[in-house]
CSV table of N, CA and C in Angstrom, one decimal:
chain,number,residue,atom,x,y,z
A,9,MET,N,-51.1,46.6,-55.6
A,9,MET,CA,-51.4,48.0,-55.8
A,9,MET,C,-52.3,48.2,-57.0
A,10,THR,N,-53.2,49.1,-56.9
A,10,THR,CA,-54.2,49.3,-57.9
A,10,THR,C,-53.5,50.0,-59.1
A,11,ASP,N,-53.8,49.6,-60.3
A,11,ASP,CA,-53.3,50.2,-61.5
A,11,ASP,C,-53.9,51.6,-61.6
A,12,ARG,N,-53.1,52.6,-62.0
A,12,ARG,CA,-53.6,54.0,-62.0
A,12,ARG,C,-54.8,54.1,-63.1
A,13,LYS,N,-54.8,53.2,-64.0
A,13,LYS,CA,-55.9,53.3,-65.0
A,13,LYS,C,-57.2,53.0,-64.4
A,14,ASP,N,-57.2,52.2,-63.3
A,14,ASP,CA,-58.5,51.9,-62.6
A,14,ASP,C,-59.0,53.0,-61.7
A,15,LEU,N,-58.2,54.0,-61.5
A,15,LEU,CA,-58.6,55.1,-60.6
A,15,LEU,C,-59.5,56.2,-61.4
A,16,PRO,N,-60.3,56.9,-60.7
A,16,PRO,CA,-61.0,58.0,-61.3
A,16,PRO,C,-60.1,59.1,-61.8
A,17,PRO,N,-60.5,59.9,-62.8
A,17,PRO,CA,-59.6,60.9,-63.3
A,17,PRO,C,-59.1,61.9,-62.2
A,18,GLU,N,-59.9,62.2,-61.2
A,18,GLU,CA,-59.5,63.1,-60.2
A,18,GLU,C,-58.3,62.5,-59.4
A,19,ALA,N,-58.4,61.3,-59.1
A,19,ALA,CA,-57.3,60.6,-58.3
A,19,ALA,C,-56.1,60.5,-59.2
A,20,GLN,N,-56.2,60.3,-60.4
A,20,GLN,CA,-55.0,60.2,-61.3
A,20,GLN,C,-54.3,61.6,-61.3
A,21,ARG,N,-55.2,62.6,-61.4
A,21,ARG,CA,-54.6,64.0,-61.5
A,21,ARG,C,-53.9,64.3,-60.1
A,22,ALA,N,-54.5,63.9,-59.0
A,22,ALA,CA,-53.9,64.2,-57.7
A,22,ALA,C,-52.6,63.5,-57.6
A,23,LEU,N,-52.5,62.2,-58.0
A,23,LEU,CA,-51.3,61.5,-57.9
A,23,LEU,C,-50.2,62.1,-58.8
A,24,ALA,N,-50.6,62.6,-60.0
A,24,ALA,CA,-49.6,63.2,-60.9
A,24,ALA,C,-49.1,64.5,-60.3
A,25,GLU,N,-50.0,65.3,-59.6
A,25,GLU,CA,-49.6,66.5,-59.0
A,25,GLU,C,-48.6,66.3,-57.8
A,26,ALA,N,-48.9,65.2,-57.0
A,26,ALA,CA,-48.1,64.9,-55.9
A,26,ALA,C,-46.7,64.4,-56.4
A,27,GLU,N,-46.7,63.6,-57.4
A,27,GLU,CA,-45.4,63.2,-58.0
A,27,GLU,C,-44.6,64.3,-58.5
A,28,GLU,N,-45.2,65.3,-59.1
A,28,GLU,CA,-44.5,66.5,-59.6
A,28,GLU,C,-44.0,67.3,-58.5
A,29,ARG,N,-44.7,67.5,-57.4
A,29,ARG,CA,-44.3,68.2,-56.2
A,29,ARG,C,-43.1,67.5,-55.6
A,30,ARG,N,-43.1,66.2,-55.5
A,30,ARG,CA,-42.0,65.4,-54.9
A,30,ARG,C,-40.8,65.6,-55.8
A,31,ARG,N,-40.9,65.6,-57.1
A,31,ARG,CA,-39.8,65.7,-58.0
A,31,ARG,C,-39.2,67.1,-57.9
A,32,LYS,N,-40.0,68.1,-57.7
A,32,LYS,CA,-39.5,69.5,-57.6
A,32,LYS,C,-38.9,69.9,-56.3
A,33,ALA,N,-39.3,69.1,-55.2
A,33,ALA,CA,-38.9,69.5,-53.9
A,33,ALA,C,-37.4,69.4,-53.7
A,34,ALA,N,-36.9,70.3,-53.0
A,34,ALA,CA,-35.5,70.3,-52.6
A,34,ALA,C,-35.2,69.3,-51.5
A,35,PRO,N,-34.1,68.6,-51.6
A,35,PRO,CA,-33.8,67.6,-50.5
A,35,PRO,C,-33.6,68.4,-49.1
A,36,LEU,N,-34.0,67.7,-48.1
A,36,LEU,CA,-33.9,68.3,-46.7
A,36,LEU,C,-32.4,68.4,-46.3
A,37,ASN,N,-32.0,69.5,-45.9
A,37,ASN,CA,-30.6,69.7,-45.4
A,37,ASN,C,-30.7,69.8,-43.9
A,38,LEU,N,-30.9,68.6,-43.2
A,38,LEU,CA,-31.0,68.6,-41.8
A,38,LEU,C,-29.7,68.4,-41.1
A,39,PRO,N,-29.5,69.1,-39.9
A,39,PRO,CA,-28.2,68.9,-39.2
A,39,PRO,C,-28.1,67.5,-38.7
A,40,THR,N,-26.9,67.1,-38.4
A,40,THR,CA,-26.7,65.7,-37.8
A,40,THR,C,-27.2,65.7,-36.3
A,41,GLU,N,-27.9,64.7,-35.9
A,41,GLU,CA,-28.4,64.6,-34.6
A,41,GLU,C,-27.2,64.2,-33.7
A,42,LEU,N,-27.1,64.9,-32.6
A,42,LEU,CA,-26.0,64.6,-31.6
A,42,LEU,C,-26.7,63.8,-30.4
A,43,GLY,N,-26.1,62.7,-30.1
A,43,GLY,CA,-26.6,62.0,-28.9
A,43,GLY,C,-27.9,61.2,-29.2
A,44,GLY,N,-28.2,61.0,-30.5
A,44,GLY,CA,-29.4,60.2,-30.8
A,44,GLY,C,-29.2,58.7,-30.7
A,45,ARG,N,-30.3,58.0,-30.8
A,45,ARG,CA,-30.3,56.6,-30.7
A,45,ARG,C,-29.8,55.9,-31.9
A,46,ASP,N,-29.2,54.7,-31.7
A,46,ASP,CA,-28.7,53.9,-32.9
A,46,ASP,C,-29.9,53.2,-33.5
A,47,GLY,N,-29.8,52.8,-34.7
A,47,GLY,CA,-30.8,52.0,-35.4
A,47,GLY,C,-32.0,52.9,-35.9
A,48,PRO,N,-33.0,52.2,-36.3
A,48,PRO,CA,-34.2,52.9,-36.9
A,48,PRO,C,-34.9,53.7,-35.9
A,49,GLU,N,-35.5,54.8,-36.4
A,49,GLU,CA,-36.2,55.7,-35.5
A,49,GLU,C,-37.4,55.0,-34.8
A,50,PRO,N,-37.4,55.0,-33.5
A,50,PRO,CA,-38.5,54.2,-32.8
A,50,PRO,C,-39.9,54.8,-32.9
A,51,VAL,N,-39.9,56.1,-33.1
A,51,VAL,CA,-41.2,56.8,-33.2
A,51,VAL,C,-42.1,56.3,-34.4
A,52,ARG,N,-41.4,55.9,-35.4
A,52,ARG,CA,-42.2,55.4,-36.6
A,52,ARG,C,-42.9,54.1,-36.4
A,53,PHE,N,-42.5,53.4,-35.3
A,53,PHE,CA,-43.2,52.2,-35.0
A,53,PHE,C,-44.4,52.4,-33.9
A,54,GLY,N,-44.5,53.7,-33.5
A,54,GLY,CA,-45.6,54.0,-32.6
A,54,GLY,C,-45.3,53.8,-31.1
A,55,ASP,N,-44.0,53.4,-30.8
A,55,ASP,CA,-43.7,53.3,-29.4
A,55,ASP,C,-42.2,53.7,-29.2
A,56,TYR,N,-41.8,53.9,-28.0
A,56,TYR,CA,-40.4,54.3,-27.7
A,56,TYR,C,-39.9,53.4,-26.6
A,57,GLU,N,-38.8,52.8,-26.7
A,57,GLU,CA,-38.2,52.0,-25.7
A,57,GLU,C,-36.9,52.5,-25.2
A,58,ARG,N,-36.7,52.6,-23.9
A,58,ARG,CA,-35.5,53.1,-23.3
A,58,ARG,C,-35.2,52.2,-22.1
A,59,LYS,N,-34.1,51.6,-22.1
A,59,LYS,CA,-33.6,50.7,-21.0
A,59,LYS,C,-34.7,49.7,-20.6
A,60,GLY,N,-35.3,49.1,-21.6
A,60,GLY,CA,-36.2,48.0,-21.4
A,60,GLY,C,-37.6,48.4,-21.1
A,61,ILE,N,-37.9,49.7,-21.0
A,61,ILE,CA,-39.3,50.2,-20.7
A,61,ILE,C,-39.8,50.8,-22.0
A,62,ALA,N,-41.0,50.2,-22.5
A,62,ALA,CA,-41.6,50.7,-23.7
A,62,ALA,C,-42.8,51.7,-23.3
A,63,VAL,N,-42.8,52.8,-24.0
A,63,VAL,CA,-43.9,53.8,-23.8
A,63,VAL,C,-44.6,53.9,-25.1
A,64,ASP,N,-45.9,53.7,-25.1
A,64,ASP,CA,-46.7,53.9,-26.3
A,64,ASP,C,-47.2,55.3,-26.4
A,65,PHE,N,-47.2,55.8,-27.6
A,65,PHE,CA,-47.8,57.2,-27.8
A,65,PHE,C,-49.2,57.2,-28.1
């Protein structure tokens, strides 16, 4: 990863602002999913598999 000192001042400022927003953000209070799949979320890998059939998005 690039050291922040190597980035232009604008990029350093943007990273600092994003870090501050993440620090201030309230945690998500999402309801528990009922009937969801076990294991990691398949959508984050770009495809969805159900009963041996994979569908790409």
